[in-house]
CSV table of C-alpha atoms and ligand atoms in Angstrom, one decimal:
chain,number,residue,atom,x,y,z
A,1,UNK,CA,-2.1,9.6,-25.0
A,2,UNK,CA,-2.2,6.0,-26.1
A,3,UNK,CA,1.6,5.7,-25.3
A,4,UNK,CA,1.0,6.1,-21.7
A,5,UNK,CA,-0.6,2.3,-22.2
A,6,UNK,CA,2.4,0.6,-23.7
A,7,UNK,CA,4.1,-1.4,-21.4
A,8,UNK,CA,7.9,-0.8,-20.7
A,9,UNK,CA,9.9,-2.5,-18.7
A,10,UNK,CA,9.8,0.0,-15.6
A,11,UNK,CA,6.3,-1.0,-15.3
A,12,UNK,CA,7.6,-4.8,-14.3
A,13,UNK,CA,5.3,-6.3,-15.9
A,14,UNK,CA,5.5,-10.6,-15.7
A,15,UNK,CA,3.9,-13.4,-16.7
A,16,UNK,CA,4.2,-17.2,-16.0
A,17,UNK,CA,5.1,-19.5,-19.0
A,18,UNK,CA,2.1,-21.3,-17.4
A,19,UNK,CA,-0.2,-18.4,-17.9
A,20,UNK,CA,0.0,-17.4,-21.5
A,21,UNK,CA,1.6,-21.3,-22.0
A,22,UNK,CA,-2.0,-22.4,-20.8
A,23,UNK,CA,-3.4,-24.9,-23.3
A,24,UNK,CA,-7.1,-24.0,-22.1
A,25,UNK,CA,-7.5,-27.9,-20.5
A,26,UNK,CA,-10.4,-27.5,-17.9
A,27,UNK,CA,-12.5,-30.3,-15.9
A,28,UNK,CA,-14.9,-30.6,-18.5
A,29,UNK,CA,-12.8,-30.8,-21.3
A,30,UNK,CA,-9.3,-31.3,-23.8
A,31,UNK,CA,-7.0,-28.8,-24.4
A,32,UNK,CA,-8.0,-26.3,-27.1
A,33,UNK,CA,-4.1,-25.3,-28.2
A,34,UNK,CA,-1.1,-27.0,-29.1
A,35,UNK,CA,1.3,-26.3,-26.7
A,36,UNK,CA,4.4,-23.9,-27.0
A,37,UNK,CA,7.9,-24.5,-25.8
A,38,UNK,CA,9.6,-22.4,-23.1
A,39,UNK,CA,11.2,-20.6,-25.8
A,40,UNK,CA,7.7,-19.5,-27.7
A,41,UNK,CA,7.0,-18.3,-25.3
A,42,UNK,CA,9.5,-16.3,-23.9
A,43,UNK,CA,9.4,-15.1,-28.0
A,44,UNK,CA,5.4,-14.5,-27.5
A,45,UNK,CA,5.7,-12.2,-24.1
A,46,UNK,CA,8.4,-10.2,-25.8
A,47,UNK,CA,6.3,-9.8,-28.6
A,48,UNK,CA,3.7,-8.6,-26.4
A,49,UNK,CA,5.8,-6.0,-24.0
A,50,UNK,CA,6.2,-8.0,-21.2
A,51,UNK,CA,9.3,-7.3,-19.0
A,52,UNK,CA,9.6,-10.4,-17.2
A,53,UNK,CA,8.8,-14.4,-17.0
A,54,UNK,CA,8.4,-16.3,-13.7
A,55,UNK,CA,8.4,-20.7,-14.1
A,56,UNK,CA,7.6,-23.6,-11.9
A,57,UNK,CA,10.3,-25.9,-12.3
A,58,UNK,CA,8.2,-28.3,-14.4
A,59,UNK,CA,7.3,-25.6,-16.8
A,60,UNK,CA,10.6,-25.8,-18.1
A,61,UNK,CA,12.0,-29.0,-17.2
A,62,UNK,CA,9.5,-31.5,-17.4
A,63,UNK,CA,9.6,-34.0,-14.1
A,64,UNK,CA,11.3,-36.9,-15.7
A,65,UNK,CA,13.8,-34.9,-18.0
A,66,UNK,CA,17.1,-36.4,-18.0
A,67,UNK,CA,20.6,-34.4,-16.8
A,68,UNK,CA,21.2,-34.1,-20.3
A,69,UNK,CA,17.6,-33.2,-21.5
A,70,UNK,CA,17.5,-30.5,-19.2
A,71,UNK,CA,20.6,-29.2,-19.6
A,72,UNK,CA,19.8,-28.4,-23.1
A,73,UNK,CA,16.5,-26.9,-22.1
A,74,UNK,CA,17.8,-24.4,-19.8
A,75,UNK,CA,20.7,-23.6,-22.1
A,76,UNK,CA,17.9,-22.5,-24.9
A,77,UNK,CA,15.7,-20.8,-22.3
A,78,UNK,CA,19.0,-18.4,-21.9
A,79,UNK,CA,19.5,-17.5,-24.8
A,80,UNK,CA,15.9,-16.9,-25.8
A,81,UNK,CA,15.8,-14.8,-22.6
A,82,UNK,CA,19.6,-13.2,-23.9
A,83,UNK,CA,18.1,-12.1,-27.3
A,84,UNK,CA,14.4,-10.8,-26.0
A,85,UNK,CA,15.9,-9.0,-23.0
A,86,UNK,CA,13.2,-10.8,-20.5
A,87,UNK,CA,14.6,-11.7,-17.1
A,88,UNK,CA,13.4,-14.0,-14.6
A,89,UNK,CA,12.2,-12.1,-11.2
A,90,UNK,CA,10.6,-15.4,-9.7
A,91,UNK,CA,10.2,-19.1,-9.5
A,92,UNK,CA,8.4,-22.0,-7.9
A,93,UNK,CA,7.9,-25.4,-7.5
A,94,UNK,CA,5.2,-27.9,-8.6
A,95,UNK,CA,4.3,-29.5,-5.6
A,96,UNK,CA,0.5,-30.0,-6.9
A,97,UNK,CA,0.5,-32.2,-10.4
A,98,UNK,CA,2.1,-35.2,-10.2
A,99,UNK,CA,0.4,-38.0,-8.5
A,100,UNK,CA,3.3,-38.1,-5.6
A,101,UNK,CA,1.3,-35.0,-3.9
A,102,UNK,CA,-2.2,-36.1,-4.0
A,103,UNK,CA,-2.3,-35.6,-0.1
A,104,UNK,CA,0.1,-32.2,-0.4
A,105,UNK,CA,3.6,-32.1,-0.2
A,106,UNK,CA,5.3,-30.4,2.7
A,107,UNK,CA,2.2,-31.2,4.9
A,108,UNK,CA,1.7,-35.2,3.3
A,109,UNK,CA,1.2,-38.1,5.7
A,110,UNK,CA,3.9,-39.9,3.9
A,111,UNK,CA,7.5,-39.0,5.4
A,112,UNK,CA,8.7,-40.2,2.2
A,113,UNK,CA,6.6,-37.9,0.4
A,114,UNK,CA,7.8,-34.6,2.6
A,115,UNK,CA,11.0,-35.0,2.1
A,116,UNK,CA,10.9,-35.6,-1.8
A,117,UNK,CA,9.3,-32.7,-1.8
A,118,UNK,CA,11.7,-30.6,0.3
A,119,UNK,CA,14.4,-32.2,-2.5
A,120,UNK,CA,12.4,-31.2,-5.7
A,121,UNK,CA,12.2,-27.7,-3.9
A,122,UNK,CA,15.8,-27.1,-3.4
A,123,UNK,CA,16.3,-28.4,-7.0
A,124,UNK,CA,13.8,-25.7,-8.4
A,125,UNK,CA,15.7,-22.7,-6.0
A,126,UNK,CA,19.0,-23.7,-7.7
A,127,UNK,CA,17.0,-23.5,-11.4
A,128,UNK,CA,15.7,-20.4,-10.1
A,129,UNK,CA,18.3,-18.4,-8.8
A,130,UNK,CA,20.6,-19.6,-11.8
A,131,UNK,CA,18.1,-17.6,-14.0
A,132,UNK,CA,18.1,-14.9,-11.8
A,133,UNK,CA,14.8,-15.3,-9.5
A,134,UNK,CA,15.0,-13.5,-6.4
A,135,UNK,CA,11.8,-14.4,-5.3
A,136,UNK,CA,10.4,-18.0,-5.0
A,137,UNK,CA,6.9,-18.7,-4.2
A,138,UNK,CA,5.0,-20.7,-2.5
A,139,UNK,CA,1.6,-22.1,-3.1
A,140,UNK,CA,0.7,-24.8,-1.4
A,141,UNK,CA,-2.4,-26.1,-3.6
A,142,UNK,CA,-2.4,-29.6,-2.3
A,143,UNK,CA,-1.5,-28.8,1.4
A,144,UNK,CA,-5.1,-29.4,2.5
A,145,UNK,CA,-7.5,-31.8,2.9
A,146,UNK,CA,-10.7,-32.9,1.7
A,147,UNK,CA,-11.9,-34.2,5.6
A,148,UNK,CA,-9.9,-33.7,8.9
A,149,UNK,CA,-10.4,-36.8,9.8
A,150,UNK,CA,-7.6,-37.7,7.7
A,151,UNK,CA,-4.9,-35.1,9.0
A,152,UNK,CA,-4.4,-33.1,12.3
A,153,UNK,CA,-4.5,-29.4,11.3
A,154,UNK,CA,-1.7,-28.3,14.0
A,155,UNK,CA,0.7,-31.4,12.5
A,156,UNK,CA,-0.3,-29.4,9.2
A,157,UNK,CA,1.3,-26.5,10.5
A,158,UNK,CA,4.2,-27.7,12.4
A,159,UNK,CA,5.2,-29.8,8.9
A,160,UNK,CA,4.6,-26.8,6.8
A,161,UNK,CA,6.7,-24.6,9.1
A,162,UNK,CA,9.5,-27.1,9.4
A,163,UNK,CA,9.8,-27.6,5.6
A,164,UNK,CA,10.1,-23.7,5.0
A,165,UNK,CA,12.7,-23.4,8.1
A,166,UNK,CA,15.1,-26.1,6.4
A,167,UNK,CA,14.5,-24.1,3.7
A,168,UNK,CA,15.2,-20.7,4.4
A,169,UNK,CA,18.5,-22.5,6.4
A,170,UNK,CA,19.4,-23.8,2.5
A,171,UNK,CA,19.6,-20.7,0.9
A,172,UNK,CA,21.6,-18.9,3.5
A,173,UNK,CA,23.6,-22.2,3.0
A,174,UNK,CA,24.0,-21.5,-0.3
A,175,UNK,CA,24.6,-17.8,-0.2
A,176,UNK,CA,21.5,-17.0,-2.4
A,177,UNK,CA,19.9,-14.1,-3.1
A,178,UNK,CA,16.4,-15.3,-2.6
A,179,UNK,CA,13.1,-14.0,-0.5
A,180,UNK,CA,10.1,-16.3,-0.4
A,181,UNK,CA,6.8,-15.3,-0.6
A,182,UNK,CA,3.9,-17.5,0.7
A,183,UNK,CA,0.2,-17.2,-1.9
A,184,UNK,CA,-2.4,-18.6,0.2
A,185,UNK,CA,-5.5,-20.2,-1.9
A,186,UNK,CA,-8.9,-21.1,0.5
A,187,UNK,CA,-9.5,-24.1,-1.6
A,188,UNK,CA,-9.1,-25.9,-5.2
A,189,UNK,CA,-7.7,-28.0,-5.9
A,190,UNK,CA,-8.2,-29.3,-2.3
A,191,UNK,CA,-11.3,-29.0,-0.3
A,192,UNK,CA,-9.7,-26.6,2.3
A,193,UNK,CA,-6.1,-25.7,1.8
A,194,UNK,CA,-4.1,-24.7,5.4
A,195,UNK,CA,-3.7,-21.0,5.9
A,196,UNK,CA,-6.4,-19.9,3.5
A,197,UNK,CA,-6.2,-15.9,3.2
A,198,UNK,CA,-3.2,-13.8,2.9
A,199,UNK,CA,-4.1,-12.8,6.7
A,200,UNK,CA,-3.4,-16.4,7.5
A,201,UNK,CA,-0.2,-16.4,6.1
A,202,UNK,CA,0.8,-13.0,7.4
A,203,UNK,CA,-0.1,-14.2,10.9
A,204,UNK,CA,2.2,-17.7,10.3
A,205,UNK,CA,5.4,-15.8,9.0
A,206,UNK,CA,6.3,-14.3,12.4
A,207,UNK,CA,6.8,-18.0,13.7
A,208,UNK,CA,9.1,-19.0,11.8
A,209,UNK,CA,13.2,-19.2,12.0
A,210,UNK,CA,13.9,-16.4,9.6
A,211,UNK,CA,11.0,-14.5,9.3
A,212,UNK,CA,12.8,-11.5,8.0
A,213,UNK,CA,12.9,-13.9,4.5
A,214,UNK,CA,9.3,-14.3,4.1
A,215,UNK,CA,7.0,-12.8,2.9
A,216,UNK,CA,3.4,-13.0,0.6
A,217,UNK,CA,2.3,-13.2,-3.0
A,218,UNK,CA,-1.3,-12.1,-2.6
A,219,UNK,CA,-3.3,-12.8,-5.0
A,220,UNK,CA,-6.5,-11.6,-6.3
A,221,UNK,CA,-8.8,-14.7,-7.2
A,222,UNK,CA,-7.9,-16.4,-3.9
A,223,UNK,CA,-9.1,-13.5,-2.1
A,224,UNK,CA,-12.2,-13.0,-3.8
A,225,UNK,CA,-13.0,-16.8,-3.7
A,226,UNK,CA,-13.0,-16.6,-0.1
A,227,UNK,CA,-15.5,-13.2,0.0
A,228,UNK,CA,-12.3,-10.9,1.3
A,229,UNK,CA,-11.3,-7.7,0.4
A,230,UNK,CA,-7.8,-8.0,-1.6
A,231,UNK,CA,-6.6,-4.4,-1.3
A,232,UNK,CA,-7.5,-4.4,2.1
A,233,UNK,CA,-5.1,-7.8,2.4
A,234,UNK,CA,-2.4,-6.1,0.1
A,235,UNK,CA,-2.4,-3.1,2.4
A,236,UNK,CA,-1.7,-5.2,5.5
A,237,UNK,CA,0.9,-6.8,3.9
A,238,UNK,CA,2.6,-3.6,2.4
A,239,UNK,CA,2.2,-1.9,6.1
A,240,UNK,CA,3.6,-5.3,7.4
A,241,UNK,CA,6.6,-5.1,4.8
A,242,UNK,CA,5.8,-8.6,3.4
A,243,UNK,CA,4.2,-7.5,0.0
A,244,UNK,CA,7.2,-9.4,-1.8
A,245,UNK,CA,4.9,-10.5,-5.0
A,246,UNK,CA,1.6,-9.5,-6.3
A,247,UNK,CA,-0.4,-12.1,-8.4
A,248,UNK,CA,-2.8,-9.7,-10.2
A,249,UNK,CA,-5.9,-11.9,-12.1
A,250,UNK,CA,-9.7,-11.6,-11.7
A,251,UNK,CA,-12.6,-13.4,-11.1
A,252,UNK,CA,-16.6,-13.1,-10.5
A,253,UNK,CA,-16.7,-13.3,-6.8
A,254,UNK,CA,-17.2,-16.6,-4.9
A,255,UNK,CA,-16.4,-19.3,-7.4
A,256,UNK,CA,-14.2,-21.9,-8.8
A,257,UNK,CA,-10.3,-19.8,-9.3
A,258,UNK,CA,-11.3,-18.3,-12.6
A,259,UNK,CA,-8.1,-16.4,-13.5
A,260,UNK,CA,-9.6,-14.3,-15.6
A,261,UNK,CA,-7.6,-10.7,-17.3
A,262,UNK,CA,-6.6,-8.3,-14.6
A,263,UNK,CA,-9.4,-5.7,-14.7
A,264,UNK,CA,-12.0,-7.8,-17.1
A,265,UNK,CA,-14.5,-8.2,-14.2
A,266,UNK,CA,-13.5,-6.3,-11.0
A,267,UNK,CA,-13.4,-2.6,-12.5
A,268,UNK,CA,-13.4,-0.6,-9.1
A,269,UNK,CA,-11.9,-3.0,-6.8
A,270,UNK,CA,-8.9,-3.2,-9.5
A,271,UNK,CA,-8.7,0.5,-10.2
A,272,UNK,CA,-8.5,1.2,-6.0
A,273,UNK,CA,-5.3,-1.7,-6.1
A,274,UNK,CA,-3.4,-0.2,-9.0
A,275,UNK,CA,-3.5,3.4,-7.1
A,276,UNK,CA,-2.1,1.7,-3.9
A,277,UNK,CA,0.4,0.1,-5.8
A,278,UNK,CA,1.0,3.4,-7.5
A,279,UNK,CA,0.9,5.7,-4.7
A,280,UNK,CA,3.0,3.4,-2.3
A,281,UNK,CA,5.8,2.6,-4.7
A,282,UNK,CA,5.4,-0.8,-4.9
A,283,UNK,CA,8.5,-1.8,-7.0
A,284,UNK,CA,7.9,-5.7,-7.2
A,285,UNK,CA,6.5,-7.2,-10.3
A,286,UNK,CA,3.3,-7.0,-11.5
A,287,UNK,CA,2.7,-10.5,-12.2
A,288,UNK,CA,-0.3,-11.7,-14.0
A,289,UNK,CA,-1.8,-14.9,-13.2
A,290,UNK,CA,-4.2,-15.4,-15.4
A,291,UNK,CA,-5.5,-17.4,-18.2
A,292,UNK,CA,-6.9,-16.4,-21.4
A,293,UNK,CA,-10.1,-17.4,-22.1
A,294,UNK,CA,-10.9,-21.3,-23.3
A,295,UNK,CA,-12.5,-19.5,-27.1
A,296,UNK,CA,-9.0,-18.4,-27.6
A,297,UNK,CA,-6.2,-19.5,-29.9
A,298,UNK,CA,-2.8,-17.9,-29.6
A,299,UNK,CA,-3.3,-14.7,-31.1
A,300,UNK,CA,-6.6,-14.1,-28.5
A,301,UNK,CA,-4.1,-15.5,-26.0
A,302,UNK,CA,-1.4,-12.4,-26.8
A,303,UNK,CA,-5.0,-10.1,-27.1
A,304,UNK,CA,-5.2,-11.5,-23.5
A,305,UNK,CA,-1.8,-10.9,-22.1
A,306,UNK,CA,-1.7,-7.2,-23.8
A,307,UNK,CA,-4.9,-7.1,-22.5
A,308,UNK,CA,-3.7,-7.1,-18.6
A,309,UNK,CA,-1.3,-4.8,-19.2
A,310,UNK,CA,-3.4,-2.3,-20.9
A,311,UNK,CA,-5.8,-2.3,-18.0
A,312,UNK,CA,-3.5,-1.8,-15.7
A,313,UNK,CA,-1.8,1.3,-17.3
A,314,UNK,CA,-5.3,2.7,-17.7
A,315,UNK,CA,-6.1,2.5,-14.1
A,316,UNK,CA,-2.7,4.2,-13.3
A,317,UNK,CA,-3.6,7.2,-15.2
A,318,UNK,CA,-6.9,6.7,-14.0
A,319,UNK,CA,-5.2,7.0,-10.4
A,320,UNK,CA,-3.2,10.0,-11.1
A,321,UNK,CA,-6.2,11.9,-12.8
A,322,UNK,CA,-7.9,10.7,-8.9
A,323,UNK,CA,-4.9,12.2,-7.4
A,324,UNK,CA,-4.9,15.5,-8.7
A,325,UNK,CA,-8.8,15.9,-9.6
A,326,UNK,CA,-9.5,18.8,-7.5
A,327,UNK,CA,-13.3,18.2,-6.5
A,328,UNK,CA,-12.3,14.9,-5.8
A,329,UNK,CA,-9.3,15.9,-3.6
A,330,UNK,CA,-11.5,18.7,-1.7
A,331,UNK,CA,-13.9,16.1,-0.8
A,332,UNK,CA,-11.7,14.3,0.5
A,333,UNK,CA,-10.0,17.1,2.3
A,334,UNK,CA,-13.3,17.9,3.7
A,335,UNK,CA,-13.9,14.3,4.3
A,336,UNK,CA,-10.9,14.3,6.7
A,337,UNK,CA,-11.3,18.1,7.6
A,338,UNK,CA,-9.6,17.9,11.2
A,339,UNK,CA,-9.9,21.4,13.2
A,340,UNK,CA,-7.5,20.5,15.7
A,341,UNK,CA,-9.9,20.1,18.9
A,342,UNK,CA,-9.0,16.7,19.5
A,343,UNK,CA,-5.2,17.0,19.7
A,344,UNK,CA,-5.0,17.4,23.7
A,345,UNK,CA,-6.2,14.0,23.4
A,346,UNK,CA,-3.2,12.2,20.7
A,347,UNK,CA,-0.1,10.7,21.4
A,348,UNK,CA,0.5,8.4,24.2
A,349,UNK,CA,-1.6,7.2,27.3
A,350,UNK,CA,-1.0,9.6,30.0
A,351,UNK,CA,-3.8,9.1,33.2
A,352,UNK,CA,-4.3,12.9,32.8
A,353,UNK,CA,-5.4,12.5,29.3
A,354,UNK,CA,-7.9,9.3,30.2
A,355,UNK,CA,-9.5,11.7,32.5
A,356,UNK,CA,-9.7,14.4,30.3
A,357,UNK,CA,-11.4,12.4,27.7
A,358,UNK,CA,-13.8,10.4,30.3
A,359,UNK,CA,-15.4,14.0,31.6
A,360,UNK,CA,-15.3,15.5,27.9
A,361,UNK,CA,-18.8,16.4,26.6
A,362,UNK,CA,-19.0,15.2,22.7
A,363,UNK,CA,-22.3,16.8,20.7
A,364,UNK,CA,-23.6,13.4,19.7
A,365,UNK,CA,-26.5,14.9,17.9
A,366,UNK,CA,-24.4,16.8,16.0
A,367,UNK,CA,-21.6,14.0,14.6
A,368,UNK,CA,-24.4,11.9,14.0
A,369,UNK,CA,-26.5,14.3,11.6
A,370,UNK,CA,-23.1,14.6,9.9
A,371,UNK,CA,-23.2,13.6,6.1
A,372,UNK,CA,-20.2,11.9,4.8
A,373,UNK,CA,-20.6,13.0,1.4
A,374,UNK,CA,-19.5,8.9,0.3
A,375,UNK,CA,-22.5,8.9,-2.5
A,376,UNK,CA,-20.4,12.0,-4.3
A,377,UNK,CA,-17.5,10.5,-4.1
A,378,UNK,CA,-18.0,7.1,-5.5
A,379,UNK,CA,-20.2,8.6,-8.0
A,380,UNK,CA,-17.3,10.9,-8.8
A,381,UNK,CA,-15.1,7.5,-8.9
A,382,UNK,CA,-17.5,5.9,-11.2
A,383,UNK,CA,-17.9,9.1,-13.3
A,384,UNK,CA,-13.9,9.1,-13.5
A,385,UNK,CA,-13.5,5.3,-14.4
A,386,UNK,CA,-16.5,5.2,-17.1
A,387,UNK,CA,-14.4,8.1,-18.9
A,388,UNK,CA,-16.8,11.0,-18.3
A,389,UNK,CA,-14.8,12.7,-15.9
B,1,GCO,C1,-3.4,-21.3,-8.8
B,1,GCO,C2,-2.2,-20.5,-8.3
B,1,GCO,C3,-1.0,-20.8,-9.0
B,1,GCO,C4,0.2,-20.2,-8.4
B,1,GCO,C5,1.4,-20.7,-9.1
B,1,GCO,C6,2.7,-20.1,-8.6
B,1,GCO,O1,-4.5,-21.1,-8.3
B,1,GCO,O2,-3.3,-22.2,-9.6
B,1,GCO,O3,-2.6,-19.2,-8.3
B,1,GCO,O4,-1.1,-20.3,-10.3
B,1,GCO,O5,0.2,-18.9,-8.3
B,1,GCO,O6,1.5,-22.1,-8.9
B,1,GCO,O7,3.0,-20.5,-7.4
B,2,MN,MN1,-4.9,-18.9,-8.7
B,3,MN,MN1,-1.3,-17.5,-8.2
């Protein structure tokens, strides 16, 4: 039984060297651990099961590392990644810390500023897809503003789609490999960040040049933060085809982004995401962006990390017990019991069938008296995740 919660590489399971790399600094206060190299870490999330590890550029190389400092960087990065086995599904840039984006990068008032940023971007795609990303994200953090006075939302837009155009054109250009996939974020570190909800985003890919390479990287914080639903934004994304990256975290409703454990806070609203992950076939990764706890020193930091995993194995059994539970399954069959009446009335608009359905006498009384039965089912749901079931 217990094995079925041990992660394995099929499960895809990733983490960022920023995530379990987090030295617990907050507003309020220092960091609370020493940092770990790249390579520590890459050591740590083998330790701990992991199959994969995704990087900002500046996680690895730091911004002013020399050719020959970074050289040597990335050459120990391989092999730690030859020995452990751990690949590298995705990558991204930092376009938030350093003082050159304090007014965003793509979308900054400053020319200058844009188009250092479109360069530092195409340098992270090359480290990226030379350790083997094929899918770079993008989260604009600092793409906002704090008042509109200071930045007109449609030049926003037009400077956000232009930078992404130029480069999607760079890596046909270059023959990569590479999708991108957009994480939208309503606000922190700015005060309102452009394109806010996974929606947003989902609505902005179709207008650009190469739509067909973009996609999203939900995540789960962001959508909670902004009072949303995040399986219903995953779903719409999967439906779409755009569900190219999953950031999987969690967080206590509407509140600062508190990247807490997958599954520490949000038992049901996780447990319904892992069985539409499951029961679609997602394949992506299941990348965790989340931080351990400030109390924590490395050890609680691995607790952490094996923690997410854990949780989500359990809610994928959980799922497949949900599957094949059979009062839960004839509830649902009689949930959705369809006798067939209705049919004449499916399919494609004819005028015939408008008029058939205008003159059609429905028992009102009837479908309204109807009970759904939704109390039993939950209950059964809850029943089922508190392990009495
Ligand atoms: C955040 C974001 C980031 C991004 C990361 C990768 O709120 O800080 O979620 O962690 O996911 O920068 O693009
Ligand atoms: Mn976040
Ligand atoms: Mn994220």
């Amino acid at each position: 039984m217990s094995d079925l919660y041990e992660p394995k590489p099929e499960h895809k399971f990733t983490f960022g060297l920023w995530t379990v790399g987090s030295i617990g600094k907050d507003q309020f206060g220092v960091p609370v651990r020493e940092p770990l190299s790249p390579v520590d870490l890459v050591y740590l999330l083998a330790d701990v099961g992991a199959y994969g590890v995704n990087f900002h550029d500046n996680d690895l190389v730091p911004f002013d590392a020399t050719p020959a400092e970074r050289d040597k960087i990335v050459s120990d990065f391989k092999k730690a990644l030859a020995s452990t086995g751990l690949k590298v599904p995705m990558a991204t840039a930092n376009l938030f810390n350093h003082p050159i984006f304090k007014d965003g990068a793509f979308t900054s008032n400053d020319p200058q500023v844009r188009k250092f940023a479109l360069q530092k971007t195409m340098q992270a795609i090359d480290l990226g897809v030379d350790l083997g990303a094929e899918v770079f994200v993008f989260w604009g953090g600092r793409e906002g503003v704090e008042s509109d006075a200071t930045k007109d939302p449609l030049l926003g837009l037009k400077r956000f789609r232009e930078a992404l155009n130029f480069l999607c054109e760079y890596v046909i250009d270059q023959h990569y490999n590479l999708k991108f996939a957009l994480e939208s974020k309503p606000n922190e570190p700015r005060g309102d960040i452009y394109l806010p909800t996974t929606g947003a985003m989902l609505g902005f890919i179709p207008t650009l040049d190469h739509p067909d390479m973009v996609g999203v990287n939900p995540e789960f914080a962001h959508e909670m933060m902004a009072g949303l639903n995040f399986l219903h934004a995953v779903a719409q994304a999967w439906e779409m085809g755009k569900l190219f990256h999953i950031d999987l975290n969690d967080q206590n409703s509407i509140r600062f982004d508190q990247d807490w454990r997958f599954g520490s806070f949000s038992i049901k609203q996780s447990f319904f995401l892992v069985k539409f992950l499951e029961d679609v076939g997602y394949t992506g990764s299941r990348h965790f962006d989340a931080h351990a706890f400030r109390t924590e020193n490395y050890e609680g930091v691995k607790d952490f990390a094996r923690g997410c995993m854990r949780t989500y194995l359990i809610f994928k059994e959980k799922a497949a017990r949900f599957n094949q539970d059979p009062e839960i399954q004839a509830l649902l069959k009689e949930i959705n019991a369809d006798d067939g009446a209705m049919n004449n009335f499916d399919g494609i608009y004819t005028a015939e069938k408008a008029n058939m359905l205008k003159s059609y006498r429905f028992d009102v009384k009837a479908l309204s008296e109807r009970g759904m039965m939704y109390e039993r089912l939950d209950q059964l749901t809850i029943d089922l995740l508190l392990g009495v079931r």
